[in-house]
Coordinates of C-alpha atoms in Angstrom, one line a residue:
M1 CA -15.1 -9.6 16.4
K2 CA -16.2 -7.4 13.5
K3 CA -14.5 -4.4 15.1
L4 CA -11.3 -6.3 15.6
L5 CA -11.1 -7.6 12.0
L6 CA -11.8 -4.2 10.6
L7 CA -8.8 -2.9 12.6
L8 CA -6.6 -5.8 11.4
T9 CA -7.5 -5.1 7.8
A10 CA -6.7 -1.4 8.1
V11 CA -3.3 -2.2 9.6
A12 CA -2.4 -4.9 7.1
I13 CA -3.4 -3.0 4.0
I14 CA -0.7 -0.4 4.6
S15 CA 2.1 -2.4 3.1
C16 CA 0.7 -5.8 2.4
K17 CA -3.0 -6.2 1.6
N18 CA -4.8 -8.5 4.0
D19 CA -6.6 -11.6 2.7
N20 CA -9.9 -10.1 3.8
T21 CA -9.4 -6.7 2.0
E22 CA -12.0 -5.9 -0.6
K23 CA -10.4 -4.9 -3.9
D24 CA -11.2 -1.6 -5.5
S25 CA -14.1 -2.3 -7.9
E26 CA -12.6 0.1 -10.5
N27 CA -9.4 -1.9 -10.7
L28 CA -10.6 -5.5 -10.2
Q29 CA -13.8 -7.1 -11.3
V30 CA -15.1 -10.6 -10.4
K31 CA -16.7 -12.8 -13.0
S32 CA -18.2 -16.3 -12.8
D33 CA -17.4 -19.2 -15.2
S34 CA -19.5 -22.2 -16.1
T35 CA -18.4 -24.1 -12.9
N36 CA -19.6 -21.2 -10.7
V37 CA -16.0 -20.4 -9.6
E38 CA -15.6 -16.7 -9.3
E39 CA -12.6 -15.4 -11.1
I40 CA -10.8 -12.1 -10.6
E41 CA -10.5 -10.1 -13.8
Y42 CA -7.3 -8.0 -13.7
R43 CA -6.5 -5.0 -15.8
Q44 CA -3.2 -6.6 -16.9
V45 CA -1.9 -10.2 -16.4
D46 CA 1.0 -10.7 -18.7
S47 CA 4.3 -8.8 -18.6
R48 CA 4.8 -6.3 -21.4
I49 CA 8.6 -6.2 -20.7
I50 CA 9.9 -9.8 -20.3
D51 CA 11.2 -11.3 -23.5
N52 CA 10.9 -15.0 -23.3
D53 CA 13.3 -15.7 -26.1
S54 CA 16.1 -13.7 -24.3
L55 CA 15.1 -15.2 -21.0
W56 CA 15.7 -18.8 -22.1
K57 CA 18.5 -18.3 -24.7
P58 CA 21.3 -19.1 -22.1
F59 CA 19.7 -22.5 -21.3
E60 CA 18.5 -23.7 -24.7
A61 CA 21.3 -26.3 -25.4
D62 CA 21.3 -27.7 -21.9
L63 CA 17.5 -28.0 -21.6
S64 CA 17.3 -29.7 -25.0
E65 CA 19.4 -32.5 -23.6
F66 CA 17.4 -32.8 -20.4
S67 CA 15.0 -35.5 -21.6
T68 CA 11.5 -36.3 -20.2
E69 CA 12.9 -39.5 -18.9
V70 CA 15.6 -37.8 -16.9
Y71 CA 13.2 -35.2 -15.7
E72 CA 11.0 -37.9 -14.2
E73 CA 14.0 -39.6 -12.6
V74 CA 15.1 -36.3 -11.0
K75 CA 11.5 -35.4 -10.0
A76 CA 11.3 -38.6 -7.9
L77 CA 14.3 -37.3 -5.9
V78 CA 13.6 -33.5 -5.8
F79 CA 9.8 -32.7 -6.1
E80 CA 8.4 -31.7 -2.6
K81 CA 11.6 -33.0 -1.0
T82 CA 13.4 -31.2 1.8
I83 CA 16.9 -29.9 1.4
P84 CA 18.4 -32.7 3.5
E85 CA 16.6 -35.3 1.4
I86 CA 18.0 -33.7 -1.8
Q87 CA 21.5 -33.6 -0.3
K88 CA 21.2 -37.2 0.6
S89 CA 20.5 -38.1 -3.0
I90 CA 23.5 -36.0 -4.1
N91 CA 25.8 -37.7 -1.6
E92 CA 24.6 -41.1 -2.8
E93 CA 25.4 -40.0 -6.3
K94 CA 21.8 -40.5 -7.5
L95 CA 21.6 -36.8 -8.4
T96 CA 23.8 -33.9 -9.4
Y97 CA 23.4 -30.2 -8.6
E98 CA 23.3 -29.6 -12.4
E99 CA 20.3 -31.9 -12.7
V100 CA 18.5 -30.1 -9.8
A101 CA 19.0 -26.8 -11.5
L102 CA 17.7 -28.1 -14.8
F103 CA 14.7 -29.6 -13.1
Y104 CA 13.6 -26.3 -11.8
L105 CA 14.4 -24.5 -15.0
T106 CA 12.2 -27.1 -16.8
R107 CA 9.3 -26.5 -14.5
I108 CA 9.6 -22.7 -14.8
K109 CA 9.6 -22.9 -18.5
E110 CA 6.6 -25.3 -18.5
Y111 CA 4.4 -23.5 -15.9
D112 CA 5.3 -19.9 -15.4
R113 CA 4.4 -17.9 -18.5
D114 CA 2.4 -17.8 -21.7
N115 CA 0.1 -20.8 -21.1
E116 CA -3.1 -21.8 -19.4
F117 CA -1.1 -22.7 -16.2
S118 CA 1.0 -19.6 -16.1
L119 CA 1.7 -18.1 -12.7
N120 CA 4.0 -15.2 -13.6
S121 CA 6.1 -15.8 -10.5
V122 CA 9.6 -15.4 -12.0
I123 CA 10.9 -12.2 -13.4
S124 CA 14.4 -13.2 -14.4
L125 CA 16.8 -16.1 -14.4
N126 CA 20.5 -16.3 -13.6
P127 CA 22.2 -16.8 -17.0
N128 CA 25.2 -18.5 -15.3
L129 CA 23.1 -21.0 -13.3
I130 CA 24.2 -24.2 -15.1
R131 CA 27.8 -23.3 -15.1
E132 CA 27.7 -22.5 -11.4
A133 CA 25.8 -25.8 -10.7
R134 CA 28.5 -27.7 -12.5
E135 CA 31.1 -26.0 -10.4
R136 CA 29.3 -27.1 -7.3
D137 CA 29.3 -30.7 -8.5
Q138 CA 33.1 -30.4 -9.0
Q139 CA 33.6 -28.8 -5.6
K140 CA 31.4 -31.0 -3.4
S141 CA 34.0 -33.7 -2.7
D142 CA 36.5 -31.0 -1.6
A143 CA 34.0 -28.9 0.5
A144 CA 34.5 -30.2 4.0
N145 CA 31.6 -29.5 6.4
R146 CA 29.7 -27.8 3.6
H147 CA 26.5 -25.9 4.6
P148 CA 23.2 -27.7 3.8
I149 CA 22.4 -24.9 1.4
F150 CA 25.4 -25.9 -0.8
G151 CA 24.4 -26.3 -4.4
I152 CA 20.7 -25.6 -3.7
P153 CA 19.0 -23.0 -6.1
V154 CA 17.5 -20.0 -4.3
L155 CA 15.0 -17.6 -5.8
L156 CA 15.3 -14.0 -4.7
K157 CA 12.5 -11.5 -4.4
D158 CA 13.3 -8.8 -7.1
N159 CA 14.0 -6.1 -4.5
I160 CA 17.1 -7.9 -3.4
N161 CA 20.3 -7.0 -5.1
T162 CA 22.4 -9.6 -7.0
T163 CA 24.8 -9.6 -9.9
S164 CA 23.9 -11.0 -13.3
M165 CA 20.3 -9.8 -13.1
P166 CA 18.9 -6.3 -12.6
T167 CA 17.1 -5.5 -9.3
T168 CA 13.8 -3.9 -10.5
A169 CA 11.4 -3.9 -7.5
G170 CA 9.0 -4.7 -10.2
S171 CA 9.2 -1.2 -11.5
F172 CA 9.6 0.0 -15.1
A173 CA 12.0 2.6 -13.7
L174 CA 14.5 0.1 -12.4
Q175 CA 14.5 -2.4 -15.2
N176 CA 18.2 -1.7 -15.8
N177 CA 19.3 -1.4 -12.2
Q178 CA 22.4 -3.6 -12.3
T179 CA 23.9 -3.9 -8.9
Q180 CA 26.4 -5.8 -6.7
D181 CA 25.2 -8.6 -4.3
A182 CA 23.1 -7.7 -1.2
F183 CA 24.8 -8.7 2.1
I184 CA 22.4 -11.7 2.5
V185 CA 23.2 -12.8 -1.1
K186 CA 26.9 -12.7 -0.4
Q187 CA 26.2 -14.9 2.6
L188 CA 24.2 -17.4 0.5
K189 CA 27.0 -17.6 -2.1
N190 CA 29.7 -17.9 0.6
N191 CA 27.7 -21.0 1.9
G192 CA 27.6 -22.4 -1.6
A193 CA 24.0 -21.6 -2.6
L194 CA 23.1 -21.1 -6.3
I195 CA 21.0 -18.1 -7.2
L196 CA 18.2 -19.4 -9.4
G197 CA 16.7 -16.1 -10.4
K198 CA 14.4 -13.3 -9.3
A199 CA 10.8 -13.5 -8.1
N200 CA 7.9 -11.3 -9.1
L201 CA 6.4 -9.1 -6.4
S202 CA 3.9 -6.4 -5.7
E203 CA 5.6 -3.4 -7.3
W204 CA 7.8 -1.5 -4.9
A205 CA 6.9 -4.1 -2.2
N206 CA 3.2 -3.0 -2.2
F207 CA 3.9 0.6 -1.5
F208 CA 3.3 2.2 -4.9
C209 CA -0.3 2.1 -6.0
E210 CA -3.6 2.1 -4.0
G211 CA -6.3 -0.4 -4.8
C212 CA -4.0 -2.5 -7.0
P213 CA -3.9 -6.3 -6.7
N214 CA -1.3 -8.2 -4.7
G215 CA 1.4 -9.7 -6.9
F216 CA 1.2 -7.2 -9.8
S217 CA 4.3 -5.4 -11.1
T218 CA 4.8 -3.6 -14.4
V219 CA 7.9 -5.7 -15.0
G220 CA 6.6 -9.1 -14.0
G221 CA 2.9 -8.8 -14.7
Q222 CA 0.2 -10.4 -12.4
T223 CA 1.4 -13.2 -10.2
L224 CA -1.3 -15.9 -9.8
N225 CA -2.1 -18.3 -7.0
P226 CA -1.5 -22.0 -8.0
Y227 CA -4.4 -23.1 -5.7
G228 CA -6.8 -21.1 -7.7
R229 CA -5.5 -19.1 -10.7
K230 CA -7.4 -15.8 -10.9
V231 CA -9.6 -17.1 -8.0
H232 CA -7.5 -16.8 -4.9
D233 CA -5.3 -13.8 -3.9
T234 CA -1.6 -14.5 -4.0
G235 CA -0.9 -12.3 -1.0
G236 CA 1.9 -9.8 -1.1
S237 CA 4.3 -8.3 -1.5
S238 CA 6.6 -11.4 -1.8
S239 CA 4.0 -12.9 -4.1
G240 CA 6.3 -14.6 -6.6
S241 CA 8.5 -16.0 -3.8
G242 CA 5.4 -17.7 -2.2
V243 CA 3.9 -18.9 -5.5
A244 CA 7.1 -20.3 -7.0
V245 CA 7.9 -22.3 -3.9
A246 CA 4.3 -23.6 -3.6
A247 CA 4.3 -24.8 -7.3
N248 CA 7.8 -26.3 -7.0
L249 CA 9.3 -23.8 -9.5
A250 CA 12.0 -23.2 -6.8
P251 CA 13.0 -25.2 -3.8
I252 CA 13.3 -22.2 -1.6
A253 CA 13.0 -18.4 -1.9
V254 CA 13.8 -15.2 -0.1
G255 CA 11.1 -12.6 0.6
S256 CA 11.0 -9.3 2.4
E257 CA 8.5 -7.9 4.9
T258 CA 7.6 -4.5 6.2
S259 CA 4.2 -5.5 7.5
G260 CA 2.9 -8.8 6.3
S261 CA 4.8 -9.2 3.1
I262 CA 6.2 -12.6 4.0
L263 CA 3.4 -13.9 6.2
S264 CA 0.7 -13.0 3.7
P265 CA 2.0 -14.7 0.5
A266 CA 3.4 -17.7 2.5
S267 CA 0.0 -18.4 4.1
S268 CA -1.9 -17.6 0.9
N269 CA 0.2 -20.2 -1.0
S270 CA 0.4 -23.0 1.7
V271 CA 4.1 -22.6 2.4
V272 CA 6.2 -21.6 5.5
G273 CA 7.3 -18.0 5.9
L274 CA 9.4 -16.5 8.7
K275 CA 9.5 -12.8 9.4
P276 CA 12.6 -12.4 11.7
T277 CA 13.3 -9.8 14.4
I278 CA 14.6 -6.6 12.7
G279 CA 18.3 -6.9 12.3
V280 CA 18.7 -10.6 12.6
L281 CA 19.2 -10.6 8.8
S282 CA 20.9 -7.7 7.0
R283 CA 18.8 -5.2 4.9
G284 CA 21.9 -4.0 3.0
G285 CA 21.3 -4.0 -0.7
I286 CA 17.5 -4.4 -0.5
V287 CA 15.2 -1.8 -2.1
P288 CA 13.6 -0.3 1.0
I289 CA 10.2 0.9 2.2
S290 CA 11.2 1.5 5.9
S291 CA 14.6 1.2 7.6
T292 CA 12.5 1.0 10.8
L293 CA 10.5 -2.1 9.9
D294 CA 12.1 -3.8 6.8
T295 CA 13.6 -7.3 7.0
P296 CA 14.2 -10.1 4.5
G297 CA 13.1 -13.7 5.4
P298 CA 12.8 -17.2 4.1
I299 CA 9.9 -18.7 2.3
T300 CA 10.0 -22.5 2.0
K301 CA 7.7 -25.6 1.7
N302 CA 8.7 -26.9 5.1
V303 CA 10.2 -25.8 8.4
I304 CA 13.6 -27.6 8.0
D305 CA 14.3 -25.7 4.8
N306 CA 13.2 -22.5 6.4
A307 CA 15.7 -22.9 9.2
I308 CA 18.5 -23.9 6.7
L309 CA 17.8 -20.8 4.6
M310 CA 17.8 -18.5 7.7
D311 CA 21.1 -20.0 8.8
A312 CA 22.7 -19.5 5.4
M313 CA 21.8 -15.8 5.3
K314 CA 22.8 -14.8 8.8
G315 CA 25.8 -12.6 9.6
V316 CA 26.6 -9.2 10.9
D317 CA 26.5 -6.4 8.4
N318 CA 28.4 -3.4 9.8
A319 CA 26.8 -1.2 7.2
D320 CA 23.3 -1.9 8.7
P321 CA 22.9 -0.5 12.2
A322 CA 20.1 -2.9 13.1
S323 CA 22.3 -5.9 12.0
K324 CA 25.1 -4.7 14.2
T325 CA 22.8 -4.4 17.2
A326 CA 21.2 -7.8 16.7
G327 CA 24.5 -9.7 16.3
S328 CA 23.0 -12.7 14.5
Q329 CA 26.3 -14.5 14.0
N330 CA 25.7 -16.5 17.1
K331 CA 22.0 -17.4 16.4
I332 CA 21.2 -21.1 15.9
F333 CA 18.4 -21.9 13.5
Y334 CA 18.9 -25.3 12.0
S335 CA 21.2 -27.6 14.0
N336 CA 19.0 -27.9 17.1
L337 CA 15.6 -27.9 15.3
E338 CA 14.9 -31.5 16.6
E339 CA 15.5 -30.4 20.2
G340 CA 12.3 -28.5 20.5
D341 CA 9.4 -29.7 22.8
L342 CA 5.9 -28.2 23.3
K343 CA 5.4 -29.8 26.6
G344 CA 4.9 -27.1 29.2
K345 CA 4.9 -24.3 26.5
R346 CA 2.0 -21.8 26.9
L347 CA 0.6 -20.5 23.7
G348 CA -2.0 -17.8 23.5
A349 CA -5.1 -18.2 21.4
I350 CA -7.1 -15.0 20.5
K351 CA -10.7 -15.5 21.4
A352 CA -12.0 -13.4 18.4
L353 CA -10.4 -15.9 16.1
M354 CA -12.0 -19.0 17.6
E355 CA -14.8 -18.9 15.1
D356 CA -12.4 -20.1 12.5
S357 CA -12.6 -23.9 12.3
L358 CA -9.1 -24.4 10.9
Y359 CA -7.7 -22.3 13.7
V360 CA -9.5 -24.3 16.3
R361 CA -8.3 -27.5 14.8
A362 CA -4.7 -26.2 14.8
I363 CA -5.1 -25.3 18.4
N364 CA -6.3 -28.8 19.2
D365 CA -3.3 -30.2 17.3
L366 CA -0.9 -28.2 19.5
K367 CA -2.7 -29.3 22.6
N368 CA -2.2 -32.9 21.5
A369 CA 1.4 -32.2 20.9
G370 CA 1.8 -31.1 24.6
A371 CA 1.2 -27.4 24.5
E372 CA -0.9 -25.5 27.0
I373 CA -3.4 -23.3 25.2
V374 CA -4.5 -20.1 27.0
E375 CA -7.4 -18.2 25.4
F376 CA -7.4 -14.4 25.8
E377 CA -9.2 -11.3 24.7
A378 CA -7.0 -9.2 22.4
E379 CA -6.9 -5.6 23.5
D380 CA -8.3 -3.0 21.0
I381 CA -5.2 -1.0 20.2
N382 CA -4.8 1.5 17.4
L383 CA -1.6 2.0 15.4
P384 CA -1.8 5.7 14.5
N385 CA 0.2 7.2 11.7
F386 CA 1.4 3.8 10.4
R387 CA 1.4 5.0 6.8
R388 CA 3.1 8.2 7.8
L389 CA 6.0 6.1 9.3
L390 CA 6.4 4.4 5.9
N391 CA 6.0 7.6 4.0
I392 CA 8.7 9.4 5.9
D393 CA 11.1 6.5 6.0
M394 CA 10.8 5.8 2.3
K395 CA 11.3 9.4 1.5
K396 CA 14.8 9.2 2.9
D397 CA 15.5 5.5 2.6
L398 CA 15.0 5.1 -1.2
P399 CA 17.6 7.9 -2.0
A400 CA 20.0 6.2 0.4
Y401 CA 19.6 2.9 -1.4
L402 CA 20.0 4.4 -4.8
K403 CA 23.1 6.2 -3.7
D404 CA 24.8 3.4 -1.7
Y405 CA 23.5 0.2 -3.4
G406 CA 21.8 1.1 -6.7
G407 CA 23.1 0.8 -10.2
E408 CA 23.5 3.4 -12.8
V409 CA 19.9 4.7 -12.9
D410 CA 18.7 8.2 -13.6
Y411 CA 16.8 8.7 -10.4
K412 CA 17.7 10.0 -7.0
N413 CA 14.4 10.0 -5.1
V414 CA 10.7 9.1 -5.2
Q415 CA 9.8 12.3 -7.1
D416 CA 12.1 11.3 -9.9
V417 CA 10.4 8.0 -10.3
I418 CA 6.9 9.6 -10.3
A419 CA 8.0 12.0 -13.1
Y420 CA 9.4 9.1 -15.1
N421 CA 6.2 7.1 -14.7
N422 CA 4.1 10.1 -15.7
E423 CA 5.7 10.0 -19.2
D424 CA 3.9 6.8 -20.0
S425 CA 1.5 6.1 -17.1
L426 CA -0.5 3.5 -19.0
N427 CA 2.4 1.1 -19.2
R428 CA 4.5 2.3 -16.2
A429 CA 1.7 2.8 -13.7
P430 CA -1.5 1.2 -14.9
Y431 CA -3.0 1.3 -11.4
G432 CA -1.7 4.8 -10.7
Q433 CA 1.0 5.7 -8.1
A434 CA -1.1 7.1 -5.3
L435 CA 1.1 5.9 -2.5
F436 CA 4.2 7.4 -4.1
L437 CA 2.4 10.7 -4.4
G438 CA 1.5 10.4 -0.7
I439 CA 5.2 10.0 0.2
V440 CA 6.1 13.2 -1.6
K441 CA 3.4 15.2 0.1
D442 CA 4.2 13.9 3.6
S443 CA 6.8 15.4 5.9
A444 CA 7.6 15.6 9.6
S445 CA 10.1 17.2 11.9
E446 CA 12.6 14.9 13.5
K447 CA 10.8 15.3 16.9
E448 CA 7.4 14.5 15.3
F449 CA 8.8 11.5 13.5
S450 CA 10.4 10.1 16.6
A451 CA 7.1 10.5 18.4
I452 CA 5.3 8.6 15.7
K453 CA 7.7 5.7 15.9
D454 CA 7.7 5.6 19.7
T455 CA 3.9 5.5 19.8
L456 CA 3.7 2.8 17.2
K457 CA 6.3 0.6 19.0
T458 CA 4.7 1.1 22.4
N459 CA 1.2 0.2 21.1
G460 CA 2.4 -2.7 19.0
T461 CA 4.4 -4.1 21.9
R462 CA 1.5 -3.7 24.3
F463 CA -0.7 -5.8 22.0
F464 CA 1.5 -8.8 22.6
E465 CA 3.4 -8.0 25.8
K466 CA 0.3 -7.5 28.0
P467 CA -1.2 -10.9 27.5
M468 CA 2.2 -12.6 27.3
K469 CA 3.1 -11.3 30.8
E470 CA -0.4 -11.8 32.3
H471 CA -0.6 -15.4 31.1
N472 CA 3.1 -16.3 31.0
L473 CA 2.9 -17.0 27.3
D474 CA 5.7 -18.3 25.1
A475 CA 4.0 -17.2 21.9
V476 CA 0.7 -15.9 20.5
L477 CA -1.2 -17.8 17.8
S478 CA -2.8 -15.9 14.9
I479 CA -4.0 -16.5 11.3
N480 CA -2.2 -15.6 8.1
N481 CA -1.1 -11.9 8.4
F482 CA -4.0 -10.8 10.6
H483 CA -1.7 -9.3 13.2
A484 CA 1.3 -8.5 11.0
G485 CA 1.0 -4.8 11.6
Y486 CA 1.4 -5.2 15.4
A487 CA 4.3 -7.6 15.0
A488 CA 5.9 -5.2 12.6
V489 CA 5.9 -2.1 14.8
A490 CA 6.7 -4.2 18.0
K491 CA 9.6 -5.8 16.0
Y492 CA 8.4 -9.3 17.1
P493 CA 9.3 -12.3 14.9
A494 CA 6.5 -14.4 13.4
I495 CA 6.3 -17.7 11.5
T496 CA 3.3 -19.0 9.5
I497 CA 2.8 -22.7 8.7
P498 CA 0.1 -24.4 6.5
M499 CA -2.9 -25.3 8.7
G500 CA -5.3 -26.4 6.0
Y501 CA -7.7 -25.2 3.3
T502 CA -11.2 -23.7 3.1
S503 CA -14.0 -25.4 1.2
E504 CA -13.0 -23.2 -1.8
N505 CA -9.4 -24.7 -1.5
K506 CA -8.0 -21.4 -0.3
P507 CA -4.8 -22.0 1.8
M508 CA -4.7 -20.8 5.4
G509 CA -1.8 -20.5 7.7
L510 CA -1.3 -20.8 11.5
T511 CA 0.9 -17.9 12.5
M512 CA 3.0 -18.0 15.7
I513 CA 4.3 -14.7 17.0
G514 CA 7.1 -14.6 19.7
K515 CA 9.2 -12.1 21.6
P516 CA 12.2 -10.5 19.9
F517 CA 15.0 -12.9 18.9
S518 CA 12.8 -16.0 19.6
E519 CA 13.2 -17.3 16.0
E520 CA 14.9 -20.5 17.2
Q521 CA 11.9 -21.3 19.5
L522 CA 9.3 -20.4 16.8
L523 CA 11.0 -22.7 14.3
Q524 CA 11.0 -25.5 16.8
Y525 CA 7.2 -25.0 17.6
A526 CA 6.4 -24.8 13.9
Y527 CA 8.5 -27.9 13.2
I528 CA 6.5 -29.9 15.8
F529 CA 3.2 -28.7 14.5
E530 CA 4.2 -29.5 10.9
K531 CA 5.3 -33.0 11.8
A532 CA 2.1 -33.7 13.7
T533 CA -0.3 -32.4 11.1
K534 CA 1.4 -32.5 7.6
R535 CA -1.3 -30.2 6.3
R536 CA 0.4 -28.8 3.2
K537 CA -0.8 -30.2 -0.2
T538 CA 0.8 -29.7 -3.5
P539 CA -1.4 -27.6 -5.8
S540 CA -3.0 -30.2 -8.0
A541 CA -2.5 -28.5 -11.4
Y542 CA 1.2 -28.3 -10.8
N543 CA 1.9 -31.9 -9.8
E544 CA 3.3 -33.2 -13.0

């Protein structure tokens, strides 16, 4: 088992640091407080860029009229509720979209920055949010067959383009990157969603510095885990998306994944995260690492909301070759969620993970729900040149993003960003920029690069396909982001659902991995597991 876990850690650290990864002692120190709880001591926690006065100025008048009494009334209808439950209260005229928006703004102001509870999960807020929420209130009676996402605030990871706020990827260099909407944001708006703001992230989606903590960016500061501030890792790179949803600072959020960057923060913060098959959701207008592996995906408190958010983002983007190939306009994610059944479904349990008591309990829950569990030995398969794939992709993909989707910034490539950061490395790159330097140094011929991608896809696919064929499996069961690297290069979708907490209150997720384009089935399996177990708990310090 030790050999397997070492391999998993090596794979996951490439773009999203695995939960088991030891932090570099030079960058992170651990200290104990009087209650014997070990705390991580970070180089930098608070943002040196965000101006709270400017951030909150557009909302001052409206928040001043949103009384504590009204907050409590709204909380009873919104806090930890599903989107259908919120929409039911809206339809019954117990609630307005404006009140929903004000509720989440109030919680962000209360919990996210500059206090003992601060999580640093939100980088920026949509200054037009309240006006747009009022418009939804006026439009709701005329909006026939409106999408369930209508009027619901959505938090976007800050590598996803949208108007009204810069898209920074957490980087000093992009703090003025004003852009148009990414394709998935256009889809969200077309379906009536409200853009709440931007979520903090591991800078450049965890492909910038080496040995730096998950959830840190020079723009947003250090994101912290609501189940253990400075105790438990947030996961990354979609750290702010996972944290904000977990602490009810946003009802739903969008993350992105190259290898583990949705699965890791979702499982680390006891929420639901779905990494789709590449191309099911467009990547257009998202700051890239790898056009081979990148995908956005939903992060939510429950499976119903996850399916709704997936559905609201789908659509074919002709500017994204993977989206054109996938043809997601005909995919069904939400409307048939209740039709799933685990009876007769064969799910593969990896024997090396059977030492984990939460994993074993989850497997027994699935058995009780009707699934057939097949234990198998996972094959020891390497993923050679994984980092080189990311290096070579980003070397060409970042210039393409800046040219086609970026705002008026003074950079054309990775080398330009490195040079800018070197002018003030203490503030712009406090953990260094080793991975960016590695990108610049790396190169490969077209033939060599094609061979790297082919080998990775073959090996990653074999890891799942061999046992799935041998045992006629419908999905493979994993933990957190332990097998994210294999799923990434195989281009297999994966969903993680809360399965419980360790004795230290560290959240853990059951991760289901399926064949390409099996998102509908994975959502159904996850929904059945969620209903049967109800393992998610609200983080206690953020329950007011």
